[in-house]
mmCIF file of C-alpha atoms in Angstrom:
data_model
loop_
_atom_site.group_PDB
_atom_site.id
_atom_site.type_symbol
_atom_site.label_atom_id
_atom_site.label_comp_id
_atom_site.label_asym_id
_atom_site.label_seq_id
_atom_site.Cartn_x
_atom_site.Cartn_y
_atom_site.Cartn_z
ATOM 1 C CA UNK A 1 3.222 -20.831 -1.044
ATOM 2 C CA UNK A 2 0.328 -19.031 -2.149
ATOM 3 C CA UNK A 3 0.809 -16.998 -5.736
ATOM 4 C CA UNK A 4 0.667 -13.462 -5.513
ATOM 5 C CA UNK A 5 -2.547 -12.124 -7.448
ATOM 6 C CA UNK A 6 -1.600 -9.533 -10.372
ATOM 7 C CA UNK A 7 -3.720 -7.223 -12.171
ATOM 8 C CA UNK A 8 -2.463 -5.699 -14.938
ATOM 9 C CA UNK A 9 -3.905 -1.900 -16.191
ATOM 10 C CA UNK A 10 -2.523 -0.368 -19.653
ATOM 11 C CA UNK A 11 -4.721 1.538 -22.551
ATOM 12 C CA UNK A 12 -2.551 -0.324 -25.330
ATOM 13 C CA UNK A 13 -3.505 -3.659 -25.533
ATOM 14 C CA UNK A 14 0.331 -4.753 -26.768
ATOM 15 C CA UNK A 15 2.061 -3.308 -23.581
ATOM 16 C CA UNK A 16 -0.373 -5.678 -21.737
ATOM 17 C CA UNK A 17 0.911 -8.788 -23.945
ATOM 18 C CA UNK A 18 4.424 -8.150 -23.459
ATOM 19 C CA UNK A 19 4.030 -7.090 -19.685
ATOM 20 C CA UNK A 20 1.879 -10.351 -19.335
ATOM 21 C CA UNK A 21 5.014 -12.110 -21.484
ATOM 22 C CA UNK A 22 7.251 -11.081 -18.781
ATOM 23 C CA UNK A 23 5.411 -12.251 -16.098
ATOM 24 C CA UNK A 24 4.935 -15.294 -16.845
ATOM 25 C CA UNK A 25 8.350 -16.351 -16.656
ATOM 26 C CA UNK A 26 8.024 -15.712 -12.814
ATOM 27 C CA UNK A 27 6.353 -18.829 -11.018
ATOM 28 C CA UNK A 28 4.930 -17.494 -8.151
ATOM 29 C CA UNK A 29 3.136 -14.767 -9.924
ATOM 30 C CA UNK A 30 -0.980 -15.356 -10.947
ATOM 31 C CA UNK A 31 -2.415 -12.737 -13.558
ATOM 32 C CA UNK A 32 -5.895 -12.844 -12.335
ATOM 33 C CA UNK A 33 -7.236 -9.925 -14.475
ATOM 34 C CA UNK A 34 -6.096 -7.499 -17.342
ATOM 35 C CA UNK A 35 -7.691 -3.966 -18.213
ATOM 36 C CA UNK A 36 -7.568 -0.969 -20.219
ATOM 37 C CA UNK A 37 -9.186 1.321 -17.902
ATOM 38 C CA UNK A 38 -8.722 2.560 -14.457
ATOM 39 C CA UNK A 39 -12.302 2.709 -13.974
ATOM 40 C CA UNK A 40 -12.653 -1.096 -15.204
ATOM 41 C CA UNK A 41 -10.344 -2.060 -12.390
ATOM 42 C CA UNK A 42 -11.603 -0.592 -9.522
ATOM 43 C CA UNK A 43 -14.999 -2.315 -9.852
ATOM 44 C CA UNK A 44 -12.902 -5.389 -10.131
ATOM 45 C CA UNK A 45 -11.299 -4.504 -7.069
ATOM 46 C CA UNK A 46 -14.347 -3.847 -4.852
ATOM 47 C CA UNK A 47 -15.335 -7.925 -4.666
ATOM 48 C CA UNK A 48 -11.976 -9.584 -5.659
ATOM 49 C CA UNK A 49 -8.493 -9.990 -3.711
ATOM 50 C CA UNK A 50 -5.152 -8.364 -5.432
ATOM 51 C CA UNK A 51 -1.764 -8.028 -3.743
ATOM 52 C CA UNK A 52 -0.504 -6.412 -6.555
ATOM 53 C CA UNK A 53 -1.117 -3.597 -9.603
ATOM 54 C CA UNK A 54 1.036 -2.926 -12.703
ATOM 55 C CA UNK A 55 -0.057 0.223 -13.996
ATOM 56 C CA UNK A 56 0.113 2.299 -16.747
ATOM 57 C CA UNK A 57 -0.111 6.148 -16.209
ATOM 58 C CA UNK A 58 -1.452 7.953 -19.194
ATOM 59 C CA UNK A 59 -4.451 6.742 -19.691
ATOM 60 C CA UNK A 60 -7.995 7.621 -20.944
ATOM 61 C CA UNK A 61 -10.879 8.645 -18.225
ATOM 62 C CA UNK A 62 -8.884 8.191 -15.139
ATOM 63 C CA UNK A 63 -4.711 7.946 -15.068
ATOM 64 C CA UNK A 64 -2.755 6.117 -13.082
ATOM 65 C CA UNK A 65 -1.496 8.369 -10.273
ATOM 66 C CA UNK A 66 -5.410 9.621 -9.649
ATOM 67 C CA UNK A 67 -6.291 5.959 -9.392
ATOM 68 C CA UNK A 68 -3.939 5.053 -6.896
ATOM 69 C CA UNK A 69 -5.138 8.479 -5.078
ATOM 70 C CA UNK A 70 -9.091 7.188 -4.976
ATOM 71 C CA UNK A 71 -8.428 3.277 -4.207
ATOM 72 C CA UNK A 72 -9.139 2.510 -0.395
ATOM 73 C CA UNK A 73 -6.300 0.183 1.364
ATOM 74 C CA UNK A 74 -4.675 -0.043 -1.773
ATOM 75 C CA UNK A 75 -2.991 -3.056 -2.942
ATOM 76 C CA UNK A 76 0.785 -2.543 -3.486
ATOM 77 C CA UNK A 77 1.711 -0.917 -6.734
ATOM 78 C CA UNK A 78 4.323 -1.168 -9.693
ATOM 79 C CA UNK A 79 4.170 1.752 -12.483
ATOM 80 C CA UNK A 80 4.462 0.899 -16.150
ATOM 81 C CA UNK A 81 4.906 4.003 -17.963
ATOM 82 C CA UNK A 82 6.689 5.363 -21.392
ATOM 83 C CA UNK A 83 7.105 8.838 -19.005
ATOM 84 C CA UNK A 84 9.686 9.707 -16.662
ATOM 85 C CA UNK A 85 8.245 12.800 -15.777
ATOM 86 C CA UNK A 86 5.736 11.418 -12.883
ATOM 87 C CA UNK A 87 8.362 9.622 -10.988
ATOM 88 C CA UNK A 88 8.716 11.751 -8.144
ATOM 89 C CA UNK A 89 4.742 12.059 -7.577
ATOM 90 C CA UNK A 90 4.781 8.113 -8.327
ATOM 91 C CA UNK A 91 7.003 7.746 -5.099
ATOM 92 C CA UNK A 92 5.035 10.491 -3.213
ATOM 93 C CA UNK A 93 2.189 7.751 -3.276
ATOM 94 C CA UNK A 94 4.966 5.135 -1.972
ATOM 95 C CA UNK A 95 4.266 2.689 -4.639
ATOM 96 C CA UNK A 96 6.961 -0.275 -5.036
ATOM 97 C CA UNK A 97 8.746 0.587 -8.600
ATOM 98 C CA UNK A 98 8.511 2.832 -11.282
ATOM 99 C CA UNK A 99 9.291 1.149 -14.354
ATOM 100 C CA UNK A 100 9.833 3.180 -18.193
ATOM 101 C CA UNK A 101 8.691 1.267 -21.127
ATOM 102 C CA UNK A 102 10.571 -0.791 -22.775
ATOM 103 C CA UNK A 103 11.073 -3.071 -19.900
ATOM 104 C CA UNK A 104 13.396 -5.403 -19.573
ATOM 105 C CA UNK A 105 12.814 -9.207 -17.993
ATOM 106 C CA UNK A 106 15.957 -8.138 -15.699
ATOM 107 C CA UNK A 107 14.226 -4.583 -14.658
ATOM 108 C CA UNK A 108 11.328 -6.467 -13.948
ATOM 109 C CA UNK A 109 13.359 -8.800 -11.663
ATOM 110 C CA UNK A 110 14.563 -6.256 -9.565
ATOM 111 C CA UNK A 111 10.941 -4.760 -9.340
ATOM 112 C CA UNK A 112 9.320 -8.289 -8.318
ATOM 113 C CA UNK A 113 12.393 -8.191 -5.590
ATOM 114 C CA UNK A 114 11.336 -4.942 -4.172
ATOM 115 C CA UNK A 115 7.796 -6.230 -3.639
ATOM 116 C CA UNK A 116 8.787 -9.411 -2.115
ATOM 117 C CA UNK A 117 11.143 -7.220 0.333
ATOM 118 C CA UNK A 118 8.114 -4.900 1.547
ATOM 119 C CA UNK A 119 6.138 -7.955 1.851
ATOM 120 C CA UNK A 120 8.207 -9.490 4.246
ATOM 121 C CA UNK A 121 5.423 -9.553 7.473
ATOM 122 C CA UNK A 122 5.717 -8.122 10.501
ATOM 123 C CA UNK A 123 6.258 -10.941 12.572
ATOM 124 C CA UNK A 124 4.260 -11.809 15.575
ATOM 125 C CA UNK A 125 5.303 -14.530 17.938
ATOM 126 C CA UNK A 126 3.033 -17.258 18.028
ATOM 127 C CA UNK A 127 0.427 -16.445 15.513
ATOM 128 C CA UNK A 128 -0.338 -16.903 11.891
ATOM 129 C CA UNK A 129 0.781 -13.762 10.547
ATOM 130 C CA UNK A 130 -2.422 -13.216 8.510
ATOM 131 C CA UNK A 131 -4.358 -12.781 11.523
ATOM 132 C CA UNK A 132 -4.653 -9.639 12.611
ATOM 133 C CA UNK A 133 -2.502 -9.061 15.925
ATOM 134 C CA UNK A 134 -2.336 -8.364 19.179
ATOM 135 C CA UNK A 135 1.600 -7.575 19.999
ATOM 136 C CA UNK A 136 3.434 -6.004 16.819
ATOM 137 C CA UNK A 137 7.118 -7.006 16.827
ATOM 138 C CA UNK A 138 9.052 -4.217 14.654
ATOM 139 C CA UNK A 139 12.626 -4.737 13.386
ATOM 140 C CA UNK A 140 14.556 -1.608 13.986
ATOM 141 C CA UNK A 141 18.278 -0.663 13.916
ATOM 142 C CA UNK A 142 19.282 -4.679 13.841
ATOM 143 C CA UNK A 143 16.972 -4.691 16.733
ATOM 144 C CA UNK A 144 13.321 -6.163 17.302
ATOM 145 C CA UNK A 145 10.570 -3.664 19.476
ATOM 146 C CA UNK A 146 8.122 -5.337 20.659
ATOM 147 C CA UNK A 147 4.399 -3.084 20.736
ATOM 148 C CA UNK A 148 1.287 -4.377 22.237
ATOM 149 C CA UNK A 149 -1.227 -2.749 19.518
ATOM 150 C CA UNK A 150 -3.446 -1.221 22.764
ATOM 151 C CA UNK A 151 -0.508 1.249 23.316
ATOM 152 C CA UNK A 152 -0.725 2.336 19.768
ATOM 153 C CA UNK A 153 -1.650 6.076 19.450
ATOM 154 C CA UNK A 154 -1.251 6.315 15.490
ATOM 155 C CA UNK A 155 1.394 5.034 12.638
ATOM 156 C CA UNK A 156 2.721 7.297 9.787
ATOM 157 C CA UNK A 157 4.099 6.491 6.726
ATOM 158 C CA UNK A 158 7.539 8.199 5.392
ATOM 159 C CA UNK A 159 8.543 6.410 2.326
ATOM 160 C CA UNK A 160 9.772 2.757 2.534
ATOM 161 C CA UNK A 161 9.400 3.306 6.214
ATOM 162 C CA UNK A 162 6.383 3.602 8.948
ATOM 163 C CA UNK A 163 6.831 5.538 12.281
ATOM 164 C CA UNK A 164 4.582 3.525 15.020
ATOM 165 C CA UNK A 165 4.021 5.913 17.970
ATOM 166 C CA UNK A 166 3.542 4.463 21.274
ATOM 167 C CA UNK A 167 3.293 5.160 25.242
ATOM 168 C CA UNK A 168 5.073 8.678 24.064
ATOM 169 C CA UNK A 169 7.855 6.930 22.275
ATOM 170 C CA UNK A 170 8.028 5.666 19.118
ATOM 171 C CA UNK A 171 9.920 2.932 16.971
ATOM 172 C CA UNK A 172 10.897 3.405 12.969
ATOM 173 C CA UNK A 173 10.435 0.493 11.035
ATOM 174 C CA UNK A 174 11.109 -0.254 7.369
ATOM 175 C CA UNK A 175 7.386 -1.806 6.716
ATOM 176 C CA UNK A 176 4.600 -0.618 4.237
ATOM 177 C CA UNK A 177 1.452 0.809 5.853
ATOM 178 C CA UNK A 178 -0.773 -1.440 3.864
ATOM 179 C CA UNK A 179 0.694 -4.252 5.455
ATOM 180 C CA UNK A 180 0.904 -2.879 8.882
ATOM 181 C CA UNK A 181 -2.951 -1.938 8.848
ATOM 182 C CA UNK A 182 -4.183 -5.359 7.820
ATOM 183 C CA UNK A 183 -2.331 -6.936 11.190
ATOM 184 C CA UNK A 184 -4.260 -4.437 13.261
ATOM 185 C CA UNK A 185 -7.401 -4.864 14.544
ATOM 186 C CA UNK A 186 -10.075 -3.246 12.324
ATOM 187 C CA UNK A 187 -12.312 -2.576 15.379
ATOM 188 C CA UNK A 188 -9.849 -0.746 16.723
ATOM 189 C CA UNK A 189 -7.614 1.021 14.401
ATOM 190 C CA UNK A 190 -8.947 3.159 11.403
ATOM 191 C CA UNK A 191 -6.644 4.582 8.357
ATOM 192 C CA UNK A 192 -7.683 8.258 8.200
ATOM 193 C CA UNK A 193 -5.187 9.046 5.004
ATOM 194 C CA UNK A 194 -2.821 7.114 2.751
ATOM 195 C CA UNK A 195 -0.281 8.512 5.165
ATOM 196 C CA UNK A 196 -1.725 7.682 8.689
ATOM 197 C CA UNK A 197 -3.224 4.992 10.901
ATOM 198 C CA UNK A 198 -4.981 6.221 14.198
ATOM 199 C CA UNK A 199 -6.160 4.473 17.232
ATOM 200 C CA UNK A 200 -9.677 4.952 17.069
ATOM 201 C CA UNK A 201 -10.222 5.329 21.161
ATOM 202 C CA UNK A 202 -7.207 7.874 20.963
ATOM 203 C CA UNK A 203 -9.038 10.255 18.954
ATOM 204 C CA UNK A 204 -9.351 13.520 20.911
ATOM 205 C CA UNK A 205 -11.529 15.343 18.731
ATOM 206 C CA UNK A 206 -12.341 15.911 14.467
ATOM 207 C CA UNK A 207 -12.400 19.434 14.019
ATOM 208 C CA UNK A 208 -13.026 20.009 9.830
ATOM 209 C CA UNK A 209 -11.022 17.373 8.241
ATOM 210 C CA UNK A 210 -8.093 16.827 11.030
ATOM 211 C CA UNK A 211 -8.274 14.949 13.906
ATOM 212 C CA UNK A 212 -6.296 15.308 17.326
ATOM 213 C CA UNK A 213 -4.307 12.145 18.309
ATOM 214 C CA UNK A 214 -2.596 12.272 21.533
ATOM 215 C CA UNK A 215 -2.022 16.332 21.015
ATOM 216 C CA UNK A 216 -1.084 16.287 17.391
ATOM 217 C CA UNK A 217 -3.334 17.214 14.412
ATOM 218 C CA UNK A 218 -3.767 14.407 11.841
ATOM 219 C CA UNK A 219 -5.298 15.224 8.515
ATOM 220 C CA UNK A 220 -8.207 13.016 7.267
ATOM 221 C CA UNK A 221 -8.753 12.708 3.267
ATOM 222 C CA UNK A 222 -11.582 12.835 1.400
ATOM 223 C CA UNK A 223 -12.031 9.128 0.648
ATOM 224 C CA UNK A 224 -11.793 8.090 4.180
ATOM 225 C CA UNK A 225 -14.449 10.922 5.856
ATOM 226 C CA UNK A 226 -16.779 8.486 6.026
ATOM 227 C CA UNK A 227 -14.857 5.335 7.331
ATOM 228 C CA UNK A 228 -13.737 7.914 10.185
ATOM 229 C CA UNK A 229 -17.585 8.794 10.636
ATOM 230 C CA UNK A 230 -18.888 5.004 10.585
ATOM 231 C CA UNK A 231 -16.063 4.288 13.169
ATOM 232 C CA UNK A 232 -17.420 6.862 16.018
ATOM 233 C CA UNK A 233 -20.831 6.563 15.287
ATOM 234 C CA UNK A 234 -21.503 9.760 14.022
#
Protein backbone atom coordinates (compact mmCIF):
# COMPACT_ATOMS: atom_id res chain seq x y z
CA UNK A 1 0.00 0.00 0.00
CA UNK A 2 1.30 3.16 -1.09
CA UNK A 3 2.51 5.68 1.98
CA UNK A 4 0.62 8.66 2.33
CA UNK A 5 2.89 11.81 1.48
CA UNK A 6 3.12 14.41 4.55
CA UNK A 7 4.26 17.84 4.57
CA UNK A 8 4.76 19.35 7.58
CA UNK A 9 4.41 23.56 8.00
CA UNK A 10 5.34 25.22 11.55
CA UNK A 11 7.48 28.67 12.18
CA UNK A 12 9.28 26.91 15.28
CA UNK A 13 11.61 24.60 14.14
CA UNK A 14 11.10 22.29 17.57
CA UNK A 15 7.27 21.79 16.99
CA UNK A 16 8.43 20.37 13.59
CA UNK A 17 10.91 17.81 15.45
CA UNK A 18 8.47 16.60 17.81
CA UNK A 19 5.51 16.58 15.22
CA UNK A 20 8.02 14.72 12.85
CA UNK A 21 8.83 12.43 16.26
CA UNK A 22 5.30 11.49 16.30
CA UNK A 23 4.96 10.57 12.99
CA UNK A 24 7.28 8.45 12.61
CA UNK A 25 5.97 5.94 14.80
CA UNK A 26 3.14 5.52 12.15
CA UNK A 27 4.33 3.14 9.20
CA UNK A 28 2.37 4.08 6.50
CA UNK A 29 3.11 7.71 6.82
CA UNK A 30 6.19 9.39 4.38
CA UNK A 31 7.39 13.00 5.49
CA UNK A 32 8.35 14.15 2.12
CA UNK A 33 9.01 17.84 3.05
CA UNK A 34 9.19 20.19 6.19
CA UNK A 35 8.79 24.14 6.20
CA UNK A 36 8.58 27.18 8.12
CA UNK A 37 6.61 29.18 5.81
CA UNK A 38 3.35 29.01 4.09
CA UNK A 39 4.74 30.63 1.17
CA UNK A 40 7.73 27.95 1.07
CA UNK A 41 5.10 25.27 0.75
CA UNK A 42 2.99 26.25 -1.81
CA UNK A 43 5.81 26.45 -4.38
CA UNK A 44 6.52 22.98 -3.19
CA UNK A 45 3.13 22.11 -3.87
CA UNK A 46 2.79 23.42 -7.45
CA UNK A 47 5.25 20.38 -9.00
CA UNK A 48 5.10 17.74 -6.17
CA UNK A 49 2.20 15.24 -4.97
CA UNK A 50 0.88 15.58 -1.11
CA UNK A 51 -2.18 13.83 0.32
CA UNK A 52 -1.68 15.43 3.37
CA UNK A 53 -0.70 18.96 5.41
CA UNK A 54 0.03 19.43 9.15
CA UNK A 55 -0.14 22.96 9.74
CA UNK A 56 0.62 25.42 12.03
CA UNK A 57 -1.61 28.60 12.17
CA UNK A 58 0.21 31.60 13.46
CA UNK A 59 2.69 32.09 11.39
CA UNK A 60 4.90 34.81 9.76
CA UNK A 61 3.94 36.21 6.04
CA UNK A 62 1.02 34.02 5.39
CA UNK A 63 -1.01 31.89 8.36
CA UNK A 64 -2.44 28.88 8.17
CA UNK A 65 -6.18 29.39 7.63
CA UNK A 66 -5.28 32.05 4.57
CA UNK A 67 -3.14 29.30 3.12
CA UNK A 68 -5.59 26.74 3.05
CA UNK A 69 -8.01 29.64 1.56
CA UNK A 70 -5.43 30.33 -1.62
CA UNK A 71 -4.29 26.52 -2.32
CA UNK A 72 -6.19 25.09 -5.48
CA UNK A 73 -7.65 21.33 -4.95
CA UNK A 74 -6.17 21.31 -1.74
CA UNK A 75 -4.66 18.34 -0.25
CA UNK A 76 -6.45 17.20 2.96
CA UNK A 77 -5.49 19.09 6.06
CA UNK A 78 -4.62 18.54 9.88
CA UNK A 79 -4.10 21.87 12.10
CA UNK A 80 -1.26 22.08 14.58
CA UNK A 81 -1.82 25.02 16.64
CA UNK A 82 -1.03 26.34 20.43
CA UNK A 83 -4.68 28.38 19.76
CA UNK A 84 -8.06 27.25 20.26
CA UNK A 85 -9.53 30.26 19.16
CA UNK A 86 -9.57 29.40 15.18
CA UNK A 87 -11.29 26.15 15.54
CA UNK A 88 -14.54 26.95 14.30
CA UNK A 89 -13.09 28.86 11.06
CA UNK A 90 -10.56 25.74 10.91
CA UNK A 91 -13.74 23.49 10.35
CA UNK A 92 -15.46 26.15 8.14
CA UNK A 93 -12.58 25.16 5.62
CA UNK A 94 -13.55 21.31 6.35
CA UNK A 95 -10.09 20.35 7.17
CA UNK A 96 -9.65 16.74 8.90
CA UNK A 97 -8.51 17.68 12.70
CA UNK A 98 -7.68 20.45 14.68
CA UNK A 99 -5.08 19.57 16.99
CA UNK A 100 -3.72 22.14 20.26
CA UNK A 101 -0.13 21.90 21.02
CA UNK A 102 1.13 19.79 23.13
CA UNK A 103 0.05 16.81 21.22
CA UNK A 104 -0.16 13.69 22.30
CA UNK A 105 0.99 10.30 20.18
CA UNK A 106 -2.74 9.10 21.16
CA UNK A 107 -4.41 12.58 19.82
CA UNK A 108 -2.48 12.11 16.90
CA UNK A 109 -3.90 8.56 16.49
CA UNK A 110 -7.26 9.54 16.43
CA UNK A 111 -6.36 12.39 13.88
CA UNK A 112 -4.45 9.87 11.41
CA UNK A 113 -7.94 7.76 11.89
CA UNK A 114 -10.06 10.56 10.74
CA UNK A 115 -7.99 10.94 7.57
CA UNK A 116 -7.92 7.37 6.75
CA UNK A 117 -11.93 7.43 7.24
CA UNK A 118 -12.43 10.42 4.62
CA UNK A 119 -10.08 8.66 2.44
CA UNK A 120 -12.00 5.73 2.12
CA UNK A 121 -12.81 6.02 -2.05
CA UNK A 122 -15.80 6.21 -3.59
CA UNK A 123 -16.07 2.99 -5.04
CA UNK A 124 -16.70 2.31 -8.63
CA UNK A 125 -17.47 -1.14 -9.88
CA UNK A 126 -14.99 -2.42 -12.08
CA UNK A 127 -12.35 0.18 -12.19
CA UNK A 128 -9.21 1.19 -10.45
CA UNK A 129 -10.45 3.71 -8.20
CA UNK A 130 -7.70 6.22 -9.12
CA UNK A 131 -9.04 6.60 -12.44
CA UNK A 132 -11.26 9.06 -12.84
CA UNK A 133 -14.95 7.61 -13.34
CA UNK A 134 -17.65 7.18 -15.24
CA UNK A 135 -20.61 5.81 -12.76
CA UNK A 136 -20.13 7.21 -9.05
CA UNK A 137 -21.47 4.68 -6.53
CA UNK A 138 -22.37 6.77 -3.20
CA UNK A 139 -23.02 5.07 0.16
CA UNK A 140 -26.01 6.65 1.72
CA UNK A 141 -28.33 5.76 4.66
CA UNK A 142 -26.72 1.94 4.75
CA UNK A 143 -27.56 2.15 1.15
CA UNK A 144 -25.36 2.42 -2.15
CA UNK A 145 -26.77 5.15 -5.17
CA UNK A 146 -25.50 4.52 -8.03
CA UNK A 147 -24.83 8.09 -10.42
CA UNK A 148 -23.64 7.99 -13.91
CA UNK A 149 -21.32 11.30 -13.69
CA UNK A 150 -23.24 12.66 -17.19
CA UNK A 151 -26.37 13.23 -14.97
CA UNK A 152 -24.36 15.27 -12.61
CA UNK A 153 -25.59 18.93 -12.44
CA UNK A 154 -23.16 20.10 -9.50
CA UNK A 155 -21.85 18.64 -5.90
CA UNK A 156 -21.70 20.76 -2.66
CA UNK A 157 -19.85 20.34 0.22
CA UNK A 158 -21.53 20.59 3.92
CA UNK A 159 -18.99 19.51 6.36
CA UNK A 160 -17.88 15.82 6.50
CA UNK A 161 -20.53 15.38 3.90
CA UNK A 162 -21.06 16.22 -0.06
CA UNK A 163 -24.60 16.68 -1.59
CA UNK A 164 -24.34 15.22 -5.39
CA UNK A 165 -27.33 16.63 -7.33
CA UNK A 166 -28.64 14.68 -10.11
CA UNK A 167 -31.63 14.23 -12.78
CA UNK A 168 -33.52 16.72 -10.10
CA UNK A 169 -32.78 14.49 -7.18
CA UNK A 170 -30.02 14.26 -5.19
CA UNK A 171 -28.08 11.72 -2.86
CA UNK A 172 -26.03 12.83 0.57
CA UNK A 173 -22.96 11.15 1.00
CA UNK A 174 -20.37 11.27 3.78
CA UNK A 175 -17.25 11.86 1.21
CA UNK A 176 -14.73 14.85 1.01
CA UNK A 177 -15.00 17.02 -2.12
CA UNK A 178 -11.34 16.72 -2.83
CA UNK A 179 -11.74 13.22 -3.28
CA UNK A 180 -14.94 13.29 -5.15
CA UNK A 181 -13.45 15.85 -7.79
CA UNK A 182 -10.36 13.83 -8.60
CA UNK A 183 -12.83 10.69 -9.74
CA UNK A 184 -14.58 13.07 -12.08
CA UNK A 185 -13.67 13.78 -15.30
CA UNK A 186 -11.61 17.00 -15.52
CA UNK A 187 -12.95 17.70 -19.06
CA UNK A 188 -16.06 17.73 -17.82
CA UNK A 189 -16.48 18.87 -14.35
CA UNK A 190 -14.82 22.14 -12.99
CA UNK A 191 -14.59 23.17 -9.05
CA UNK A 192 -15.84 26.78 -9.08
CA UNK A 193 -15.28 27.23 -5.01
CA UNK A 194 -13.92 25.17 -2.13
CA UNK A 195 -17.59 24.49 -1.61
CA UNK A 196 -18.89 23.43 -5.13
CA UNK A 197 -18.29 21.21 -8.15
CA UNK A 198 -20.33 22.10 -11.40
CA UNK A 199 -20.95 20.29 -14.56
CA UNK A 200 -19.31 22.34 -16.95
CA UNK A 201 -22.07 21.73 -19.97
CA UNK A 202 -24.76 22.55 -17.20
CA UNK A 203 -23.66 25.97 -16.81
CA UNK A 204 -26.54 28.29 -17.76
CA UNK A 205 -24.86 31.45 -17.61
CA UNK A 206 -21.78 33.53 -15.30
CA UNK A 207 -23.24 36.65 -14.45
CA UNK A 208 -20.31 38.63 -12.05
CA UNK A 209 -18.86 35.96 -9.99
CA UNK A 210 -22.00 33.36 -9.77
CA UNK A 211 -22.94 31.03 -12.12
CA UNK A 212 -26.50 29.44 -12.86
CA UNK A 213 -26.57 25.58 -12.59
CA UNK A 214 -29.73 23.98 -13.44
CA UNK A 215 -31.74 27.28 -11.98
CA UNK A 216 -29.68 27.86 -8.91
CA UNK A 217 -26.95 30.53 -8.44
CA UNK A 218 -23.50 29.11 -7.55
CA UNK A 219 -20.84 31.46 -6.34
CA UNK A 220 -17.37 31.29 -8.03
CA UNK A 221 -14.16 32.44 -5.85
CA UNK A 222 -11.50 34.38 -6.68
CA UNK A 223 -8.85 31.68 -7.15
CA UNK A 224 -10.89 29.68 -9.48
CA UNK A 225 -12.17 32.79 -12.04
CA UNK A 226 -9.87 31.75 -14.28
CA UNK A 227 -10.13 27.85 -14.27
CA UNK A 228 -14.00 28.68 -14.88
CA UNK A 229 -12.82 31.05 -17.85
CA UNK A 230 -10.19 28.47 -19.42
CA UNK A 231 -13.04 25.83 -19.17
CA UNK A 232 -15.66 27.79 -21.60
CA UNK A 233 -13.28 29.31 -23.67
CA UNK A 234 -13.70 32.67 -22.78
Amino acid sequence: MRKTRCILIDDEPIAIRILTRHLELFNDIDIVATFNTATAAINYMRDNSVDLVFSDIDMPQMNGLEFLRVVKNPPRFIYTTAYREYAADAFDLDVVDYLVKPISIERLGRALERYYERCKPVINSGANNTEQCKVLNFKSDKKIVRVDTDSITHIESMGDYIVCHYNNKKVVSRERISGIFQLLPNDKFIRIHRQYIVAIDKIESVVGNMVTVNGLSLPVSRSYRSDLKKSMGV
